[in-house]
Amino acid sequence: MPRKPWYRRKRYVIPLLLVVLFVVAIGPWPADNTPYAEAGYFAETAGRIAPPSKASGQLRAGFAETDITPQVGHQLAGFSARDPFDSDSIFSRCFARALTLSVGDVEVTILAVDLLLVNEQVAQAVLEKSGLKAGGIFFTATHTHGGPGQWGAHPIEQIIIGDYDADYSDRLAADLASAVTASREQMVPVDLGLAKTDATDGQVNRVDRARGTFDQLSALLFRHAGEPDAPPFAALVSYGAHATVSGHRSNAINADYPGALVDRLREATGTEHVMFAAGTVGDASPQRPQAATSEESAVKLGESLADELTKPVASADFQPTVTLANSYLPVDLPGVRVPVTAGLRLSPLSTRWIGPERSHLHVLRIGSALLIGFPGDYSGQLGTRLAGELAGNGVTAIPTSFNGDYLGYLVSDGDFYNAPKYETRVMNFYGPWLGPYLNDLAGRMARGTLP
């Protein structure tokens, strides 16, 4: 009897089938590197950009905050390397801070929370409990890695934020919604100011140490109308450095450097209410001043940044008449693409569950400032591009991260191809073009709020 061809012999066929099944189910697969501008999802989304809600006149503002510090023992969010996740003390308290702005019939609330991020699950619950529609709240977070966890059900989230607790997640959403509602109940007329400086000593580039970062440290200021000698009623500060100074070896509940910045700026300037929004954190690591403990190092950094803002706050010009514009855009996404290399990806059969098919962008024009919210760790390289494109319009771009959804690290195509790092491989879920794609859309939305 003639021998069977090698490919029909069991000792070859079974391993070959296993290899084929592995490649089909797991990968690697060739990656599609088609530029976003040639993709259908771009055309569909760009075609949905509509004129924003916009009004000019007297600005009114209301502020509220809620303490969201959990009990000791609650698990912390931020580091998969933290072991255990359980908190063992309270170093500084965590808050949800809400600032509602209105001009005419345009009204929106900015919600900044001492959390790692605000995911879609929590954001939707807050909107529902507040009785507001999408676009009614501009979400952001301080990105502290010492704040409460256990609020996300997604398996990947639980690797970083601890075991999901549905009851806690619901209570957290209720606390955030209460701050939103309270901020809308006592609105007062305010004038608008803007303070900014370049805080080059506060951060380093975590993707390429030889490259700079988006160093803008800004504060939107709101002062009671008709009181030119009074300190600001409220301030919204934004900066790019990751709030990771305390580190994964700390199990203390803490707001990291943003918490110290808020306290110091309030004390130094007399500002009644201060809140913080994470900026271009995607490629920015914090400097760590020498101190006895990592928590004290975070305090030093926060106080140093606040001190850099004190003079710009004191010399800021205020405007009595303001344009407020609100632009919200549902965004179609490219397919989930977990990279192996720049040209190879894991199989979509095993990875499509990782991320959503749709997200959103949110842009607020507040006078000459453009607050631009992105759904992830937005990078300074993208922020520098966007700010440069918009600067000719006489406005200041203030890009922020964690707008109520999370798509991973939002990096430039250049960094994706040339810098195989944690930010571009492990935490990149959509390939090289997501960051530039969102930047393009955000720029179009921002220009739509002008003049």
Short mmCIF file of C-alpha atoms in Angstrom, two decimals:
data_model
loop_
_atom_site.label_atom_id
_atom_site.label_comp_id
_atom_site.label_asym_id
_atom_site.label_seq_id
_atom_site.Cartn_x
_atom_site.Cartn_y
_atom_site.Cartn_z
CA MET A 1 0.00 0.00 0.00
CA PRO A 2 1.51 3.35 -1.03
CA ARG A 3 2.36 5.78 1.74
CA LYS A 4 0.01 8.72 2.27
CA PRO A 5 1.27 12.16 1.32
CA TRP A 6 2.82 13.89 4.34
CA TYR A 7 -0.06 16.37 4.62
CA ARG A 8 -2.56 13.51 5.12
CA ARG A 9 -0.67 11.87 7.95
CA LYS A 10 -2.16 12.46 11.40
CA ARG A 11 1.12 13.40 12.97
CA TYR A 12 1.31 16.32 10.54
CA VAL A 13 -2.38 17.10 10.03
CA ILE A 14 -3.31 17.63 13.67
CA PRO A 15 -0.45 20.04 14.47
CA LEU A 16 -1.09 21.86 11.19
CA LEU A 17 -4.78 22.26 12.02
CA LEU A 18 -3.90 23.52 15.48
CA VAL A 19 -1.56 26.11 14.00
CA VAL A 20 -4.24 27.24 11.54
CA LEU A 21 -6.86 27.45 14.28
CA PHE A 22 -4.47 29.40 16.49
CA VAL A 23 -3.70 31.92 13.75
CA VAL A 24 -7.39 32.32 12.87
CA ALA A 25 -8.54 32.69 16.47
CA ILE A 26 -5.55 34.43 18.05
CA GLY A 27 -3.25 35.69 15.31
CA PRO A 28 -1.11 37.34 14.24
CA TRP A 29 -3.03 38.80 11.31
CA PRO A 30 -1.80 41.41 8.85
CA ALA A 31 -2.84 44.90 9.96
CA ASP A 32 -4.73 47.33 7.77
CA ASN A 33 -2.82 50.63 7.86
CA THR A 34 -5.15 52.54 5.55
CA PRO A 35 -5.08 56.23 6.58
CA TYR A 36 -8.23 57.32 8.40
CA ALA A 37 -9.10 59.95 5.78
CA GLU A 38 -9.69 57.14 3.26
CA ALA A 39 -11.92 55.12 5.60
CA GLY A 40 -15.70 55.01 5.63
CA TYR A 41 -15.96 55.66 9.36
CA PHE A 42 -14.31 59.06 8.86
CA ALA A 43 -16.71 60.16 6.14
CA GLU A 44 -19.73 59.00 8.15
CA THR A 45 -18.64 60.80 11.31
CA ALA A 46 -17.39 64.00 9.70
CA GLY A 47 -20.73 64.28 7.92
CA ARG A 48 -22.51 64.35 11.29
CA ILE A 49 -20.71 67.43 12.60
CA ALA A 50 -23.42 70.02 13.16
CA PRO A 51 -23.35 73.65 14.28
CA PRO A 52 -23.00 73.87 18.07
CA SER A 53 -25.45 75.29 20.54
CA LYS A 54 -24.12 78.82 20.98
CA ALA A 55 -25.02 82.06 22.73
CA SER A 56 -23.27 85.30 23.69
CA GLY A 57 -23.95 87.50 26.69
CA GLN A 58 -23.64 87.47 30.47
CA LEU A 59 -22.06 84.25 31.74
CA ARG A 60 -23.59 82.61 34.79
CA ALA A 61 -21.91 79.92 36.88
CA GLY A 62 -22.73 77.54 39.71
CA PHE A 63 -20.41 75.23 41.65
CA ALA A 64 -20.84 72.20 43.89
CA GLU A 65 -18.62 69.46 45.22
CA THR A 66 -19.18 66.09 46.84
CA ASP A 67 -16.72 64.10 48.92
CA ILE A 68 -16.26 60.66 47.30
CA THR A 69 -13.51 59.39 49.60
CA PRO A 70 -14.22 55.69 50.20
CA GLN A 71 -13.79 53.82 53.44
CA VAL A 72 -10.36 52.41 54.22
CA GLY A 73 -10.22 48.91 52.76
CA HIS A 74 -11.89 49.91 49.50
CA GLN A 75 -9.80 48.91 46.50
CA LEU A 76 -7.80 51.57 44.67
CA ALA A 77 -7.65 52.23 40.93
CA GLY A 78 -4.56 52.87 38.86
CA PHE A 79 -1.91 50.16 38.98
CA SER A 80 -2.15 46.50 38.03
CA ALA A 81 1.15 46.09 39.93
CA ARG A 82 -0.37 47.32 43.20
CA ASP A 83 -0.59 44.33 45.56
CA PRO A 84 -2.94 44.27 47.32
CA PHE A 85 -5.43 46.69 45.76
CA ASP A 86 -7.01 47.37 49.17
CA SER A 87 -6.45 50.83 50.65
CA ASP A 88 -4.91 50.99 54.12
CA SER A 89 -5.24 54.69 55.05
CA ILE A 90 -6.38 58.13 53.88
CA PHE A 91 -3.67 60.61 52.91
CA SER A 92 -5.91 63.13 51.14
CA ARG A 93 -9.60 63.13 50.37
CA CYS A 94 -11.19 62.70 46.94
CA PHE A 95 -13.95 64.87 45.49
CA ALA A 96 -16.34 65.23 42.59
CA ARG A 97 -16.53 68.89 41.54
CA ALA A 98 -19.16 70.30 39.21
CA LEU A 99 -19.14 73.70 37.51
CA THR A 100 -22.24 74.65 35.53
CA LEU A 101 -22.02 77.45 32.96
CA SER A 102 -24.83 79.14 31.08
CA VAL A 103 -25.34 81.95 28.60
CA GLY A 104 -28.87 82.47 27.35
CA ASP A 105 -30.37 79.06 26.66
CA VAL A 106 -26.99 77.28 26.43
CA GLU A 107 -26.15 75.43 29.64
CA VAL A 108 -23.53 72.76 30.34
CA THR A 109 -21.89 71.26 33.43
CA ILE A 110 -18.17 70.48 33.67
CA LEU A 111 -17.67 67.52 36.01
CA ALA A 112 -14.11 66.87 37.23
CA VAL A 113 -13.63 63.87 39.50
CA ASP A 114 -10.78 62.54 41.64
CA LEU A 115 -10.87 59.23 39.80
CA LEU A 116 -8.53 57.39 37.46
CA LEU A 117 -11.04 58.12 34.68
CA VAL A 118 -14.75 58.30 33.98
CA ASN A 119 -15.86 55.35 31.86
CA GLU A 120 -18.95 55.06 29.68
CA GLN A 121 -20.82 53.01 32.29
CA VAL A 122 -20.46 55.61 35.05
CA ALA A 123 -21.00 58.55 32.68
CA GLN A 124 -24.29 57.16 31.39
CA ALA A 125 -25.49 56.51 34.93
CA VAL A 126 -24.64 60.09 35.93
CA LEU A 127 -26.52 61.49 32.94
CA GLU A 128 -29.57 59.38 33.74
CA LYS A 129 -29.57 60.28 37.44
CA SER A 130 -29.11 63.97 36.56
CA GLY A 131 -31.92 63.91 34.02
CA LEU A 132 -29.58 65.21 31.30
CA LYS A 133 -28.88 64.15 27.73
CA ALA A 134 -25.52 63.40 26.13
CA GLY A 135 -23.63 66.66 25.82
CA GLY A 136 -25.20 68.10 28.96
CA ILE A 137 -22.13 67.17 31.03
CA PHE A 138 -18.51 67.66 30.00
CA PHE A 139 -16.74 64.82 31.84
CA THR A 140 -13.13 64.75 32.94
CA ALA A 141 -11.01 63.34 35.77
CA THR A 142 -7.84 64.17 37.65
CA HIS A 143 -6.39 60.74 36.75
CA THR A 144 -5.22 60.13 40.30
CA HIS A 145 -3.90 56.60 40.69
CA GLY A 146 -4.79 56.64 44.39
CA GLY A 147 -8.52 57.17 44.12
CA PRO A 148 -11.41 54.74 44.56
CA GLY A 149 -11.78 51.80 42.19
CA GLN A 150 -14.32 48.98 41.76
CA TRP A 151 -16.68 51.03 39.54
CA GLY A 152 -16.09 49.29 36.18
CA ALA A 153 -17.47 45.94 35.00
CA HIS A 154 -15.25 45.42 31.94
CA PRO A 155 -12.68 42.62 32.49
CA ILE A 156 -9.78 44.82 31.40
CA GLU A 157 -10.89 47.60 33.74
CA GLN A 158 -10.86 45.21 36.68
CA ILE A 159 -7.16 44.44 36.07
CA ILE A 160 -6.44 48.07 36.96
CA ILE A 161 -9.31 49.27 39.18
CA GLY A 162 -10.08 46.21 41.27
CA ASP A 163 -13.06 43.88 41.64
CA TYR A 164 -16.31 45.28 40.28
CA ASP A 165 -18.87 46.27 42.91
CA ALA A 166 -22.20 47.10 41.26
CA ASP A 167 -23.66 48.69 44.40
CA TYR A 168 -20.64 50.94 44.82
CA SER A 169 -20.67 51.93 41.15
CA ASP A 170 -24.31 52.98 41.49
CA ARG A 171 -23.63 54.95 44.69
CA LEU A 172 -20.68 56.68 43.04
CA ALA A 173 -22.81 57.69 40.06
CA ALA A 174 -25.46 59.02 42.44
CA ASP A 175 -22.84 61.11 44.27
CA LEU A 176 -21.56 62.55 41.01
CA ALA A 177 -25.09 63.30 39.84
CA SER A 178 -25.85 65.08 43.11
CA ALA A 179 -22.91 67.43 42.51
CA VAL A 180 -24.14 68.12 38.98
CA THR A 181 -27.67 68.87 40.16
CA ALA A 182 -26.52 71.09 43.04
CA SER A 183 -24.26 73.13 40.74
CA ARG A 184 -27.28 74.01 38.59
CA GLU A 185 -29.41 75.26 41.47
CA GLN A 186 -27.56 78.45 42.46
CA MET A 187 -26.23 80.23 39.39
CA VAL A 188 -24.61 83.66 39.71
CA PRO A 189 -23.39 86.19 37.11
CA VAL A 190 -19.63 85.95 36.54
CA ASP A 191 -16.89 87.47 34.39
CA LEU A 192 -14.44 85.18 32.60
CA GLY A 193 -10.64 85.20 32.77
CA LEU A 194 -7.85 82.94 31.55
CA ALA A 195 -4.47 82.37 33.19
CA LYS A 196 -1.78 80.22 31.63
CA THR A 197 1.92 79.52 31.71
CA ASP A 198 4.35 76.86 30.51
CA ALA A 199 5.27 74.57 33.41
CA THR A 200 8.26 72.88 31.81
CA ASP A 201 9.67 71.56 35.08
CA GLY A 202 6.60 69.55 36.07
CA GLN A 203 6.74 66.68 33.60
CA VAL A 204 8.83 64.61 31.20
CA ASN A 205 7.93 62.78 28.00
CA ARG A 206 7.26 59.13 28.83
CA VAL A 207 7.32 57.94 25.21
CA ASP A 208 10.53 59.72 24.16
CA ARG A 209 12.60 61.26 26.96
CA ALA A 210 14.50 63.38 24.44
CA ARG A 211 11.33 65.07 23.27
CA GLY A 212 9.36 67.82 24.97
CA THR A 213 5.78 67.71 26.22
CA PHE A 214 2.72 69.93 25.92
CA ASP A 215 3.64 72.06 28.93
CA GLN A 216 0.65 74.38 29.08
CA LEU A 217 -0.64 74.90 32.62
CA SER A 218 -3.93 76.76 32.39
CA ALA A 219 -6.74 78.01 34.59
CA LEU A 220 -10.15 79.20 33.45
CA LEU A 221 -11.24 81.80 36.00
CA PHE A 222 -14.74 82.88 36.99
CA ARG A 223 -15.17 86.03 39.10
CA HIS A 224 -18.39 87.49 40.48
CA ALA A 225 -19.63 90.09 37.99
CA GLY A 226 -19.13 93.69 39.04
CA GLU A 227 -16.47 92.84 41.66
CA PRO A 228 -13.15 93.70 39.96
CA ASP A 229 -11.14 93.56 43.19
CA ALA A 230 -12.53 90.22 44.37
CA PRO A 231 -10.69 86.90 43.99
CA PRO A 232 -12.13 84.37 41.55
CA PHE A 233 -15.31 82.56 42.48
CA ALA A 234 -14.08 79.40 40.73
CA ALA A 235 -11.14 78.10 38.69
CA LEU A 236 -10.73 75.12 36.37
CA VAL A 237 -7.05 74.10 36.15
CA SER A 238 -5.60 71.69 33.59
CA TYR A 239 -2.13 70.17 33.17
CA GLY A 240 -0.70 67.14 31.42
CA ALA A 241 1.43 65.18 33.89
CA HIS A 242 0.15 61.76 34.93
CA ALA A 243 -1.10 61.80 38.53
CA THR A 244 1.15 58.89 39.47
CA VAL A 245 3.61 60.51 41.87
CA SER A 246 2.42 58.44 44.85
CA GLY A 247 3.16 55.25 42.93
CA HIS A 248 1.98 51.66 43.08
CA ARG A 249 3.62 50.96 46.44
CA SER A 250 1.28 53.41 48.14
CA ASN A 251 -1.99 52.01 49.42
CA ALA A 252 -3.18 55.32 50.82
CA ILE A 253 -6.32 56.87 49.39
CA ASN A 254 -5.07 60.11 47.88
CA ALA A 255 -5.74 62.69 45.19
CA ASP A 256 -2.04 62.81 44.18
CA TYR A 257 -0.60 66.12 42.97
CA PRO A 258 -3.90 67.53 41.60
CA GLY A 259 -5.35 67.46 45.11
CA ALA A 260 -2.41 69.43 46.49
CA LEU A 261 -2.57 71.87 43.56
CA VAL A 262 -6.25 72.55 44.24
CA ASP A 263 -5.64 73.20 47.95
CA ARG A 264 -2.60 75.44 47.39
CA LEU A 265 -4.17 77.55 44.62
CA ARG A 266 -7.29 78.09 46.70
CA GLU A 267 -5.18 79.24 49.64
CA ALA A 268 -2.71 81.36 47.65
CA THR A 269 -5.22 83.23 45.48
CA GLY A 270 -8.34 83.26 47.62
CA THR A 271 -10.25 81.44 44.90
CA GLU A 272 -13.36 79.99 46.50
CA HIS A 273 -13.60 76.83 44.39
CA VAL A 274 -10.86 75.07 42.38
CA MET A 275 -11.14 71.97 40.23
CA PHE A 276 -8.63 70.05 38.09
CA ALA A 277 -8.86 68.34 34.70
CA ALA A 278 -6.22 65.93 33.40
CA GLY A 279 -4.73 67.31 30.21
CA THR A 280 -2.35 65.66 27.75
CA VAL A 281 -1.43 62.73 29.99
CA GLY A 282 -0.81 60.26 27.14
CA ASP A 283 2.91 60.96 26.90
CA ALA A 284 3.58 62.92 30.12
CA SER A 285 5.05 61.51 33.32
CA PRO A 286 5.32 63.73 36.41
CA GLN A 287 8.52 64.95 37.96
CA ARG A 288 8.94 63.58 41.47
CA PRO A 289 10.39 66.12 43.91
CA GLN A 290 12.46 64.69 46.73
CA ALA A 291 10.42 64.06 49.87
CA ALA A 292 10.20 61.65 52.79
CA THR A 293 7.38 59.68 51.13
CA SER A 294 5.90 59.39 47.66
CA GLU A 295 2.68 60.99 48.90
CA GLU A 296 4.63 64.03 50.16
CA SER A 297 6.41 64.19 46.81
CA ALA A 298 3.02 64.49 45.13
CA VAL A 299 2.15 67.36 47.47
CA LYS A 300 5.37 69.17 46.56
CA LEU A 301 4.69 68.87 42.84
CA GLY A 302 1.10 70.07 43.21
CA GLU A 303 2.11 73.04 45.34
CA SER A 304 4.91 73.96 42.92
CA LEU A 305 2.50 73.99 39.97
CA ALA A 306 -0.01 76.07 41.93
CA ASP A 307 2.74 78.57 42.75
CA GLU A 308 3.53 78.88 39.03
CA LEU A 309 -0.11 79.82 38.40
CA THR A 310 -0.42 82.38 41.19
CA LYS A 311 0.97 85.38 39.26
CA PRO A 312 -0.94 84.62 36.02
CA VAL A 313 -4.14 84.34 38.06
CA ALA A 314 -3.49 87.67 39.78
CA SER A 315 -2.84 89.45 36.47
CA ALA A 316 -5.61 87.85 34.40
CA ASP A 317 -7.96 90.05 32.41
CA PHE A 318 -11.69 89.41 32.79
CA GLN A 319 -14.46 89.79 30.22
CA PRO A 320 -18.09 90.59 31.12
CA THR A 321 -19.53 89.35 27.82
CA VAL A 322 -18.79 85.78 26.80
CA THR A 323 -19.63 83.37 24.00
CA LEU A 324 -20.51 79.88 25.24
CA ALA A 325 -20.74 77.09 22.66
CA ASN A 326 -21.37 73.38 23.18
CA SER A 327 -20.54 70.80 20.49
CA TYR A 328 -20.99 67.05 21.07
CA LEU A 329 -20.28 64.42 18.42
CA PRO A 330 -20.93 60.65 18.40
CA VAL A 331 -17.88 59.11 16.70
CA ASP A 332 -17.73 55.91 14.64
CA LEU A 333 -14.52 54.01 15.37
CA PRO A 334 -12.21 51.81 13.33
CA GLY A 335 -12.26 48.14 14.26
CA VAL A 336 -10.50 47.10 17.44
CA ARG A 337 -6.90 46.36 16.58
CA VAL A 338 -4.59 45.02 19.26
CA PRO A 339 -1.07 45.40 17.84
CA VAL A 340 1.67 42.79 17.90
CA THR A 341 3.97 44.94 15.78
CA ALA A 342 3.30 47.99 13.61
CA GLY A 343 2.28 45.65 10.79
CA LEU A 344 0.69 42.74 12.66
CA ARG A 345 -2.35 42.50 14.94
CA LEU A 346 -4.15 39.93 17.05
CA SER A 347 -7.16 38.27 15.45
CA PRO A 348 -10.39 40.31 15.56
CA LEU A 349 -12.18 37.09 16.54
CA SER A 350 -10.48 37.17 19.93
CA THR A 351 -10.22 40.92 20.48
CA ARG A 352 -13.38 42.61 19.23
CA TRP A 353 -14.84 42.55 22.77
CA ILE A 354 -12.05 44.80 24.06
CA GLY A 355 -13.42 48.14 22.88
CA PRO A 356 -16.62 49.76 21.59
CA GLU A 357 -17.61 50.52 18.02
CA ARG A 358 -18.62 54.10 18.82
CA SER A 359 -17.47 56.82 21.20
CA HIS A 360 -17.75 60.62 21.29
CA LEU A 361 -15.92 63.95 21.36
CA HIS A 362 -16.98 67.02 23.31
CA VAL A 363 -15.92 70.62 22.67
CA LEU A 364 -16.84 73.68 24.73
CA ARG A 365 -15.97 77.20 23.68
CA ILE A 366 -15.85 79.42 26.75
CA GLY A 367 -14.89 82.87 25.56
CA SER A 368 -11.44 82.58 23.98
CA ALA A 369 -10.81 79.14 25.48
CA LEU A 370 -11.62 75.83 23.81
CA LEU A 371 -12.10 72.94 26.22
CA ILE A 372 -11.72 69.78 24.13
CA GLY A 373 -12.56 66.43 25.75
CA PHE A 374 -11.06 63.18 24.45
CA PRO A 375 -12.00 59.57 25.34
CA GLY A 376 -8.67 58.27 26.62
CA ASP A 377 -5.10 59.16 27.59
CA TYR A 378 -4.64 61.95 25.06
CA SER A 379 -1.03 62.68 24.12
CA GLY A 380 0.85 65.97 24.15
CA GLN A 381 2.17 65.43 20.65
CA LEU A 382 -1.41 65.44 19.39
CA GLY A 383 -2.23 68.34 21.70
CA THR A 384 0.64 70.41 20.33
CA ARG A 385 -0.61 69.81 16.79
CA LEU A 386 -4.19 70.71 17.66
CA ALA A 387 -3.30 73.82 19.66
CA GLY A 388 -1.04 75.01 16.85
CA GLU A 389 -3.77 74.56 14.25
CA LEU A 390 -6.25 76.57 16.32
CA ALA A 391 -3.91 79.29 17.61
CA GLY A 392 -4.36 81.45 14.52
CA ASN A 393 -8.01 81.93 15.46
CA GLY A 394 -7.09 83.85 18.61
CA VAL A 395 -8.17 81.04 20.94
CA THR A 396 -6.44 78.86 23.51
CA ALA A 397 -6.95 75.12 23.19
CA ILE A 398 -7.22 73.22 26.47
CA PRO A 399 -7.33 69.51 25.57
CA THR A 400 -8.48 67.21 28.36
CA SER A 401 -8.60 63.45 28.80
CA PHE A 402 -11.30 61.02 30.05
CA ASN A 403 -14.46 62.58 28.61
CA GLY A 404 -16.85 59.86 29.77
CA ASP A 405 -15.47 57.00 27.68
CA TYR A 406 -12.12 55.22 27.44
CA LEU A 407 -10.39 53.98 24.27
CA GLY A 408 -6.87 53.52 25.63
CA TYR A 409 -3.89 55.71 24.79
CA LEU A 410 -4.50 58.21 21.99
CA VAL A 411 -1.13 58.64 20.29
CA SER A 412 0.20 60.02 17.03
CA ASP A 413 0.77 57.78 14.02
CA GLY A 414 4.48 58.61 14.24
CA ASP A 415 4.72 57.33 17.81
CA PHE A 416 2.74 54.22 16.90
CA TYR A 417 5.15 53.28 14.12
CA ASN A 418 8.42 54.44 15.68
CA ALA A 419 8.04 53.95 19.44
CA PRO A 420 7.04 50.39 20.42
CA LYS A 421 6.16 51.21 24.02
CA TYR A 422 3.45 50.48 26.60
CA GLU A 423 1.47 53.45 25.31
CA THR A 424 1.59 52.36 21.65
CA ARG A 425 1.32 48.58 22.00
CA VAL A 426 -0.17 47.34 25.29
CA MET A 427 -2.64 50.20 25.73
CA ASN A 428 -3.34 50.98 22.07
CA PHE A 429 -6.56 49.29 20.98
CA TYR A 430 -7.28 50.83 17.56
CA GLY A 431 -4.01 51.17 15.64
CA PRO A 432 -2.03 54.14 14.32
CA TRP A 433 -4.83 56.40 13.11
CA LEU A 434 -7.23 56.77 16.05
CA GLY A 435 -5.35 59.70 17.58
CA PRO A 436 -4.97 61.69 14.34
CA TYR A 437 -8.58 60.84 13.42
CA LEU A 438 -9.96 62.21 16.68
CA ASN A 439 -7.67 65.23 16.38
CA ASP A 440 -9.04 65.99 12.92
CA LEU A 441 -12.64 65.75 14.11
CA ALA A 442 -11.94 67.82 17.23
CA GLY A 443 -10.35 70.54 15.12
CA ARG A 444 -13.40 70.68 12.86
CA MET A 445 -15.72 70.85 15.86
CA ALA A 446 -13.61 73.57 17.50
CA ARG A 447 -13.55 75.70 14.37
CA GLY A 448 -17.30 75.28 14.15
CA THR A 449 -17.67 77.16 17.45
CA LEU A 450 -15.90 80.22 15.99
CA PRO A 451 -16.02 83.15 15.59
#
